[in-house]
Amino acid sequence: MPKFLSFGQDARRIAEADSVAVIGLGRFGTSLALELMASETEVLGIDSDEAIVQSLNAQLTQVVRADSTRLDVLQQLAIGEFDRVVVAIGSDITASILTASLLLQLEVPVIWAKAIDERHGAVLEQLGVHKVVYPEKDMGRRVAHLVRGAAADYLEIDRGYAIVKTVAPQHLHGITLTQGGVRATHGVTVAAYRPALGEWRNAEADTVLHEGDTLLVVGPTSNVERFAQLR
């Protein structure tokens, strides 16, 4: 498969830098790859769809049409020389599992893989994939919390523990966080705040909040959701 040789040389160059290989350039893989590029991380993108590859040709460090379920192809693309590889294949579970298995065979140090459901994820974990993610499920859970509560944004740090962005409730205006008894009364911690016309700052015990301030609040999910509903 000589057409991959030049790609393999480029891939080796990329692998020596701060780089990630993303296999599968659907909506999730493309979004991930472009975000990595925006953060100045070099990205090798791989997909079996020529149209997708062409559409991303000028947007990623290198992008190639290839079959990631073939060991010889991955070797020619120097995938084993990458420290981090993401398997973002979602529509073809068999291809996802085969690709992950080959990456493990190549002893890639860190492998992330997208799972479409619990069974898919369980197989990936049993193979030894280092980190399995569930984009659709995680996004659904996040949106559900935003719909149910009054938070401006929500991030689940771990099951049952979260961070929310919300406005400073009226009963905390003009007093310090200690005087407001935030931890004792609400069971949450105000980690940072942003004045209405200012920038984000770390919150301290003597921080005084005002109307229009935005807060980042950390704590048990039920507690931060209740706090976000205060006005």
PDB file of C-alpha atoms in Angstrom:
ATOM      1  CA  MET A   1       0.000   0.000   0.000  1.00  0.00           C
ATOM      2  CA  PRO A   2       2.572   2.570  -1.168  1.00  0.00           C
ATOM      3  CA  LYS A   3       0.242   5.559  -1.016  1.00  0.00           C
ATOM      4  CA  PHE A   4       0.475   5.490   2.783  1.00  0.00           C
ATOM      5  CA  LEU A   5       4.266   5.736   2.931  1.00  0.00           C
ATOM      6  CA  SER A   6       4.442   9.532   2.726  1.00  0.00           C
ATOM      7  CA  PHE A   7       1.618   9.776   5.240  1.00  0.00           C
ATOM      8  CA  GLY A   8       3.606   7.488   7.532  1.00  0.00           C
ATOM      9  CA  GLN A   9       6.616   9.793   7.353  1.00  0.00           C
ATOM     10  CA  ASP A  10       4.437  12.790   8.175  1.00  0.00           C
ATOM     11  CA  ALA A  11       2.753  10.842  10.972  1.00  0.00           C
ATOM     12  CA  ARG A  12       6.119  10.089  12.558  1.00  0.00           C
ATOM     13  CA  ARG A  13       6.921  13.793  12.516  1.00  0.00           C
ATOM     14  CA  ILE A  14       3.574  14.599  14.118  1.00  0.00           C
ATOM     15  CA  ALA A  15       3.999  11.859  16.721  1.00  0.00           C
ATOM     16  CA  GLU A  16       7.198  13.517  17.925  1.00  0.00           C
ATOM     17  CA  ALA A  17       5.323  16.717  18.760  1.00  0.00           C
ATOM     18  CA  ASP A  18       2.476  17.437  21.185  1.00  0.00           C
ATOM     19  CA  SER A  19       0.066  15.360  19.166  1.00  0.00           C
ATOM     20  CA  VAL A  20      -2.977  13.100  19.103  1.00  0.00           C
ATOM     21  CA  ALA A  21      -4.240  10.661  16.479  1.00  0.00           C
ATOM     22  CA  VAL A  22      -8.024  10.671  16.074  1.00  0.00           C
ATOM     23  CA  ILE A  23      -9.490   7.628  14.329  1.00  0.00           C
ATOM     24  CA  GLY A  24     -13.048   8.170  13.089  1.00  0.00           C
ATOM     25  CA  LEU A  25     -14.030  11.651  11.947  1.00  0.00           C
ATOM     26  CA  GLY A  26     -17.771  11.713  12.450  1.00  0.00           C
ATOM     27  CA  ARG A  27     -19.369  14.546  14.401  1.00  0.00           C
ATOM     28  CA  PHE A  28     -17.656  13.625  17.663  1.00  0.00           C
ATOM     29  CA  GLY A  29     -14.251  12.865  16.148  1.00  0.00           C
ATOM     30  CA  THR A  30     -14.257  15.978  13.981  1.00  0.00           C
ATOM     31  CA  SER A  31     -15.303  18.227  16.844  1.00  0.00           C
ATOM     32  CA  LEU A  32     -12.607  16.710  19.046  1.00  0.00           C
ATOM     33  CA  ALA A  33      -9.913  17.014  16.370  1.00  0.00           C
ATOM     34  CA  LEU A  34     -10.737  20.654  15.597  1.00  0.00           C
ATOM     35  CA  GLU A  35     -10.788  21.561  19.292  1.00  0.00           C
ATOM     36  CA  LEU A  36      -7.374  19.935  19.737  1.00  0.00           C
ATOM     37  CA  MET A  37      -6.065  21.938  16.786  1.00  0.00           C
ATOM     38  CA  ALA A  38      -7.463  25.121  18.331  1.00  0.00           C
ATOM     39  CA  SER A  39      -5.459  24.349  21.478  1.00  0.00           C
ATOM     40  CA  GLU A  40      -2.281  24.049  19.381  1.00  0.00           C
ATOM     41  CA  THR A  41      -2.127  20.255  19.507  1.00  0.00           C
ATOM     42  CA  GLU A  42      -1.072  18.559  16.278  1.00  0.00           C
ATOM     43  CA  VAL A  43      -3.665  16.090  15.016  1.00  0.00           C
ATOM     44  CA  LEU A  44      -3.491  13.130  12.654  1.00  0.00           C
ATOM     45  CA  GLY A  45      -7.041  12.370  11.524  1.00  0.00           C
ATOM     46  CA  ILE A  46      -8.004   9.001  10.053  1.00  0.00           C
ATOM     47  CA  ASP A  47     -11.292   8.004   8.456  1.00  0.00           C
ATOM     48  CA  SER A  48     -12.489   5.551   5.808  1.00  0.00           C
ATOM     49  CA  ASP A  49     -14.730   8.131   4.102  1.00  0.00           C
ATOM     50  CA  GLU A  50     -12.947  10.031   1.329  1.00  0.00           C
ATOM     51  CA  ALA A  51     -15.449  12.920   1.418  1.00  0.00           C
ATOM     52  CA  ILE A  52     -14.838  13.507   5.130  1.00  0.00           C
ATOM     53  CA  VAL A  53     -11.081  13.318   4.656  1.00  0.00           C
ATOM     54  CA  GLN A  54     -11.201  15.870   1.834  1.00  0.00           C
ATOM     55  CA  SER A  55     -13.400  18.234   3.855  1.00  0.00           C
ATOM     56  CA  LEU A  56     -10.839  18.292   6.690  1.00  0.00           C
ATOM     57  CA  ASN A  57      -7.741  18.346   4.524  1.00  0.00           C
ATOM     58  CA  ALA A  58      -6.742  21.923   5.362  1.00  0.00           C
ATOM     59  CA  GLN A  59      -8.046  21.924   8.917  1.00  0.00           C
ATOM     60  CA  LEU A  60      -5.954  19.208  10.583  1.00  0.00           C
ATOM     61  CA  THR A  61      -2.187  18.761  10.672  1.00  0.00           C
ATOM     62  CA  GLN A  62      -2.603  15.630   8.552  1.00  0.00           C
ATOM     63  CA  VAL A  63      -5.672  13.654   7.520  1.00  0.00           C
ATOM     64  CA  VAL A  64      -5.754  10.376   5.633  1.00  0.00           C
ATOM     65  CA  ARG A  65      -8.294   7.897   4.314  1.00  0.00           C
ATOM     66  CA  ALA A  66      -7.424   4.490   5.738  1.00  0.00           C
ATOM     67  CA  ASP A  67      -8.823   1.277   7.175  1.00  0.00           C
ATOM     68  CA  SER A  68      -7.985   1.349  10.874  1.00  0.00           C
ATOM     69  CA  THR A  69      -8.930  -2.319  11.321  1.00  0.00           C
ATOM     70  CA  ARG A  70      -5.764  -3.392   9.474  1.00  0.00           C
ATOM     71  CA  LEU A  71      -2.557  -3.679  11.460  1.00  0.00           C
ATOM     72  CA  ASP A  72      -0.318  -3.043   8.443  1.00  0.00           C
ATOM     73  CA  VAL A  73      -2.105   0.244   7.748  1.00  0.00           C
ATOM     74  CA  LEU A  74      -1.734   1.449  11.338  1.00  0.00           C
ATOM     75  CA  GLN A  75       1.937   0.510  11.260  1.00  0.00           C
ATOM     76  CA  GLN A  76       2.513   2.441   8.033  1.00  0.00           C
ATOM     77  CA  LEU A  77       0.811   5.436   9.636  1.00  0.00           C
ATOM     78  CA  ALA A  78       3.165   5.141  12.637  1.00  0.00           C
ATOM     79  CA  ILE A  79       0.236   5.018  15.038  1.00  0.00           C
ATOM     80  CA  GLY A  80       2.332   3.035  17.509  1.00  0.00           C
ATOM     81  CA  GLU A  81       4.590   6.072  17.903  1.00  0.00           C
ATOM     82  CA  PHE A  82       1.774   8.290  19.194  1.00  0.00           C
ATOM     83  CA  ASP A  83       1.429   8.685  22.965  1.00  0.00           C
ATOM     84  CA  ARG A  84      -2.309   9.347  22.700  1.00  0.00           C
ATOM     85  CA  VAL A  85      -4.864   7.933  20.284  1.00  0.00           C
ATOM     86  CA  VAL A  86      -8.634   8.438  20.288  1.00  0.00           C
ATOM     87  CA  VAL A  87     -10.936   5.854  18.713  1.00  0.00           C
ATOM     88  CA  ALA A  88     -13.925   8.006  17.807  1.00  0.00           C
ATOM     89  CA  ILE A  89     -15.666   5.384  15.668  1.00  0.00           C
ATOM     90  CA  GLY A  90     -19.301   5.170  16.706  1.00  0.00           C
ATOM     91  CA  SER A  91     -21.435   3.782  13.894  1.00  0.00           C
ATOM     92  CA  ASP A  92     -19.459   0.551  13.398  1.00  0.00           C
ATOM     93  CA  ILE A  93     -18.960  -1.228  16.734  1.00  0.00           C
ATOM     94  CA  THR A  94     -16.943  -4.025  15.147  1.00  0.00           C
ATOM     95  CA  ALA A  95     -14.505  -1.544  13.599  1.00  0.00           C
ATOM     96  CA  SER A  96     -14.250   0.293  16.921  1.00  0.00           C
ATOM     97  CA  ILE A  97     -13.386  -2.871  18.832  1.00  0.00           C
ATOM     98  CA  LEU A  98     -10.942  -4.161  16.203  1.00  0.00           C
ATOM     99  CA  THR A  99      -9.195  -0.797  16.045  1.00  0.00           C
ATOM    100  CA  ALA A 100      -8.882  -0.591  19.826  1.00  0.00           C
ATOM    101  CA  SER A 101      -7.507  -4.131  19.929  1.00  0.00           C
ATOM    102  CA  LEU A 102      -4.835  -3.284  17.337  1.00  0.00           C
ATOM    103  CA  LEU A 103      -3.848  -0.124  19.206  1.00  0.00           C
ATOM    104  CA  LEU A 104      -3.324  -2.201  22.327  1.00  0.00           C
ATOM    105  CA  GLN A 105      -1.274  -4.650  20.280  1.00  0.00           C
ATOM    106  CA  LEU A 106       0.862  -1.703  19.135  1.00  0.00           C
ATOM    107  CA  GLU A 107       1.253  -0.738  22.829  1.00  0.00           C
ATOM    108  CA  VAL A 108      -0.061   2.803  22.436  1.00  0.00           C
ATOM    109  CA  PRO A 109       0.447   4.332  25.926  1.00  0.00           C
ATOM    110  CA  VAL A 110      -2.917   6.092  26.222  1.00  0.00           C
ATOM    111  CA  ILE A 111      -6.035   5.036  24.317  1.00  0.00           C
ATOM    112  CA  TRP A 112      -9.372   6.811  24.555  1.00  0.00           C
ATOM    113  CA  ALA A 113     -12.415   5.300  22.876  1.00  0.00           C
ATOM    114  CA  LYS A 114     -15.978   6.396  22.245  1.00  0.00           C
ATOM    115  CA  ALA A 115     -18.733   3.953  23.208  1.00  0.00           C
ATOM    116  CA  ILE A 116     -22.303   4.182  21.963  1.00  0.00           C
ATOM    117  CA  ASP A 117     -23.795   2.157  24.826  1.00  0.00           C
ATOM    118  CA  GLU A 118     -22.892   0.257  27.991  1.00  0.00           C
ATOM    119  CA  ARG A 119     -22.261  -3.058  26.207  1.00  0.00           C
ATOM    120  CA  HIS A 120     -19.921  -1.445  23.710  1.00  0.00           C
ATOM    121  CA  GLY A 121     -18.131   0.301  26.563  1.00  0.00           C
ATOM    122  CA  ALA A 122     -17.846  -2.899  28.589  1.00  0.00           C
ATOM    123  CA  VAL A 123     -16.089  -4.677  25.706  1.00  0.00           C
ATOM    124  CA  LEU A 124     -13.674  -1.772  25.263  1.00  0.00           C
ATOM    125  CA  GLU A 125     -12.883  -1.781  28.974  1.00  0.00           C
ATOM    126  CA  GLN A 126     -12.358  -5.551  28.962  1.00  0.00           C
ATOM    127  CA  LEU A 127      -9.902  -5.160  26.089  1.00  0.00           C
ATOM    128  CA  GLY A 128      -7.903  -2.758  28.234  1.00  0.00           C
ATOM    129  CA  VAL A 129      -8.773   0.615  26.715  1.00  0.00           C
ATOM    130  CA  HIS A 130      -7.574   3.230  29.181  1.00  0.00           C
ATOM    131  CA  LYS A 131     -10.514   5.614  29.014  1.00  0.00           C
ATOM    132  CA  VAL A 132     -13.999   4.974  27.604  1.00  0.00           C
ATOM    133  CA  VAL A 133     -16.278   7.952  26.988  1.00  0.00           C
ATOM    134  CA  TYR A 134     -20.002   8.141  26.262  1.00  0.00           C
ATOM    135  CA  PRO A 135     -20.524  11.483  24.468  1.00  0.00           C
ATOM    136  CA  GLU A 136     -24.241  11.089  23.755  1.00  0.00           C
ATOM    137  CA  LYS A 137     -25.106   9.808  27.223  1.00  0.00           C
ATOM    138  CA  ASP A 138     -22.943  12.389  28.981  1.00  0.00           C
ATOM    139  CA  MET A 139     -24.401  15.220  26.927  1.00  0.00           C
ATOM    140  CA  GLY A 140     -27.928  13.988  27.594  1.00  0.00           C
ATOM    141  CA  ARG A 141     -27.267  13.939  31.329  1.00  0.00           C
ATOM    142  CA  ARG A 142     -25.740  17.423  31.208  1.00  0.00           C
ATOM    143  CA  VAL A 143     -28.660  18.899  29.277  1.00  0.00           C
ATOM    144  CA  ALA A 144     -31.132  17.213  31.623  1.00  0.00           C
ATOM    145  CA  HIS A 145     -29.532  18.979  34.584  1.00  0.00           C
ATOM    146  CA  LEU A 146     -29.598  22.305  32.771  1.00  0.00           C
ATOM    147  CA  VAL A 147     -33.249  21.867  31.813  1.00  0.00           C
ATOM    148  CA  ARG A 148     -34.261  20.854  35.323  1.00  0.00           C
ATOM    149  CA  GLY A 149     -32.336  23.543  37.179  1.00  0.00           C
ATOM    150  CA  ALA A 150     -31.473  27.202  36.918  1.00  0.00           C
ATOM    151  CA  ALA A 151     -27.736  26.779  36.269  1.00  0.00           C
ATOM    152  CA  ALA A 152     -26.196  28.588  33.304  1.00  0.00           C
ATOM    153  CA  ASP A 153     -23.822  25.667  32.794  1.00  0.00           C
ATOM    154  CA  TYR A 154     -23.231  22.267  34.372  1.00  0.00           C
ATOM    155  CA  LEU A 155     -20.311  19.833  34.445  1.00  0.00           C
ATOM    156  CA  GLU A 156     -20.397  16.489  36.218  1.00  0.00           C
ATOM    157  CA  ILE A 157     -16.923  15.913  37.667  1.00  0.00           C
ATOM    158  CA  ASP A 158     -17.832  12.424  38.834  1.00  0.00           C
ATOM    159  CA  ARG A 159     -21.006  10.549  39.592  1.00  0.00           C
ATOM    160  CA  GLY A 160     -22.824  12.588  42.245  1.00  0.00           C
ATOM    161  CA  TYR A 161     -20.376  15.531  42.217  1.00  0.00           C
ATOM    162  CA  ALA A 162     -20.581  18.538  39.926  1.00  0.00           C
ATOM    163  CA  ILE A 163     -19.672  22.121  39.197  1.00  0.00           C
ATOM    164  CA  VAL A 164     -22.235  24.680  38.046  1.00  0.00           C
ATOM    165  CA  LYS A 165     -22.147  28.225  36.766  1.00  0.00           C
ATOM    166  CA  THR A 166     -24.878  30.374  38.248  1.00  0.00           C
ATOM    167  CA  VAL A 167     -25.667  33.895  39.467  1.00  0.00           C
ATOM    168  CA  ALA A 168     -24.977  35.072  43.001  1.00  0.00           C
ATOM    169  CA  PRO A 169     -28.229  34.773  45.009  1.00  0.00           C
ATOM    170  CA  GLN A 170     -29.599  37.929  46.592  1.00  0.00           C
ATOM    171  CA  HIS A 171     -29.020  36.842  50.210  1.00  0.00           C
ATOM    172  CA  LEU A 172     -25.231  36.806  49.576  1.00  0.00           C
ATOM    173  CA  HIS A 173     -25.015  40.314  48.118  1.00  0.00           C
ATOM    174  CA  GLY A 174     -22.786  42.670  50.086  1.00  0.00           C
ATOM    175  CA  ILE A 175     -21.397  40.137  52.562  1.00  0.00           C
ATOM    176  CA  THR A 176     -18.420  37.779  52.622  1.00  0.00           C
ATOM    177  CA  LEU A 177     -18.769  34.107  51.782  1.00  0.00           C
ATOM    178  CA  THR A 178     -17.933  33.288  55.395  1.00  0.00           C
ATOM    179  CA  GLN A 179     -20.674  35.593  56.664  1.00  0.00           C
ATOM    180  CA  GLY A 180     -23.079  34.015  54.206  1.00  0.00           C
ATOM    181  CA  GLY A 181     -22.269  30.560  55.574  1.00  0.00           C
ATOM    182  CA  VAL A 182     -22.234  29.068  52.091  1.00  0.00           C
ATOM    183  CA  ARG A 183     -20.560  25.798  53.017  1.00  0.00           C
ATOM    184  CA  ALA A 184     -22.360  25.300  56.301  1.00  0.00           C
ATOM    185  CA  THR A 185     -25.789  26.264  54.987  1.00  0.00           C
ATOM    186  CA  HIS A 186     -25.747  24.960  51.428  1.00  0.00           C
ATOM    187  CA  GLY A 187     -23.046  22.272  51.469  1.00  0.00           C
ATOM    188  CA  VAL A 188     -21.223  23.738  48.447  1.00  0.00           C
ATOM    189  CA  THR A 189     -18.036  25.680  47.771  1.00  0.00           C
ATOM    190  CA  VAL A 190     -17.824  28.852  45.680  1.00  0.00           C
ATOM    191  CA  ALA A 191     -14.605  28.213  43.772  1.00  0.00           C
ATOM    192  CA  ALA A 192     -14.524  31.339  41.601  1.00  0.00           C
ATOM    193  CA  TYR A 193     -16.568  34.389  40.692  1.00  0.00           C
ATOM    194  CA  ARG A 194     -16.805  36.977  37.944  1.00  0.00           C
ATOM    195  CA  PRO A 195     -18.114  40.490  38.613  1.00  0.00           C
ATOM    196  CA  ALA A 196     -20.653  41.780  36.128  1.00  0.00           C
ATOM    197  CA  LEU A 197     -18.029  43.956  34.405  1.00  0.00           C
ATOM    198  CA  GLY A 198     -14.893  42.039  35.353  1.00  0.00           C
ATOM    199  CA  GLU A 199     -12.896  38.864  34.885  1.00  0.00           C
ATOM    200  CA  TRP A 200     -12.901  35.524  36.693  1.00  0.00           C
ATOM    201  CA  ARG A 201     -11.175  35.474  40.084  1.00  0.00           C
ATOM    202  CA  ASN A 202     -10.551  32.817  42.709  1.00  0.00           C
ATOM    203  CA  ALA A 203     -13.047  33.058  45.569  1.00  0.00           C
ATOM    204  CA  GLU A 204     -11.723  33.433  49.121  1.00  0.00           C
ATOM    205  CA  ALA A 205     -13.403  33.323  52.510  1.00  0.00           C
ATOM    206  CA  ASP A 206     -13.508  37.154  52.586  1.00  0.00           C
ATOM    207  CA  THR A 207     -14.807  37.532  49.016  1.00  0.00           C
ATOM    208  CA  VAL A 208     -17.801  39.876  48.881  1.00  0.00           C
ATOM    209  CA  LEU A 209     -20.392  39.165  46.205  1.00  0.00           C
ATOM    210  CA  HIS A 210     -22.636  41.677  44.462  1.00  0.00           C
ATOM    211  CA  GLU A 211     -25.681  41.693  42.236  1.00  0.00           C
ATOM    212  CA  GLY A 212     -24.820  40.441  38.760  1.00  0.00           C
ATOM    213  CA  ASP A 213     -21.816  38.364  39.854  1.00  0.00           C
ATOM    214  CA  THR A 214     -21.464  34.949  38.229  1.00  0.00           C
ATOM    215  CA  LEU A 215     -20.259  32.039  40.355  1.00  0.00           C
ATOM    216  CA  LEU A 216     -18.631  28.648  39.827  1.00  0.00           C
ATOM    217  CA  VAL A 217     -19.997  26.423  42.565  1.00  0.00           C
ATOM    218  CA  VAL A 218     -18.650  22.954  43.383  1.00  0.00           C
ATOM    219  CA  GLY A 219     -20.224  20.220  45.485  1.00  0.00           C
ATOM    220  CA  PRO A 220     -22.583  17.240  45.548  1.00  0.00           C
ATOM    221  CA  THR A 221     -24.890  17.366  42.529  1.00  0.00           C
ATOM    222  CA  SER A 222     -28.100  17.769  44.519  1.00  0.00           C
ATOM    223  CA  ASN A 223     -26.588  20.582  46.596  1.00  0.00           C
ATOM    224  CA  VAL A 224     -25.240  22.617  43.682  1.00  0.00           C
ATOM    225  CA  GLU A 225     -28.530  22.260  41.824  1.00  0.00           C
ATOM    226  CA  ARG A 226     -30.463  23.542  44.847  1.00  0.00           C
ATOM    227  CA  PHE A 227     -27.994  26.417  45.203  1.00  0.00           C
ATOM    228  CA  ALA A 228     -28.378  27.323  41.523  1.00  0.00           C
ATOM    229  CA  GLN A 229     -32.128  27.750  42.038  1.00  0.00           C
ATOM    230  CA  LEU A 230     -31.662  30.391  44.740  1.00  0.00           C
ATOM    231  CA  ARG A 231     -32.456  33.923  43.677  1.00  0.00           C
TER     232      ARG A 231
END
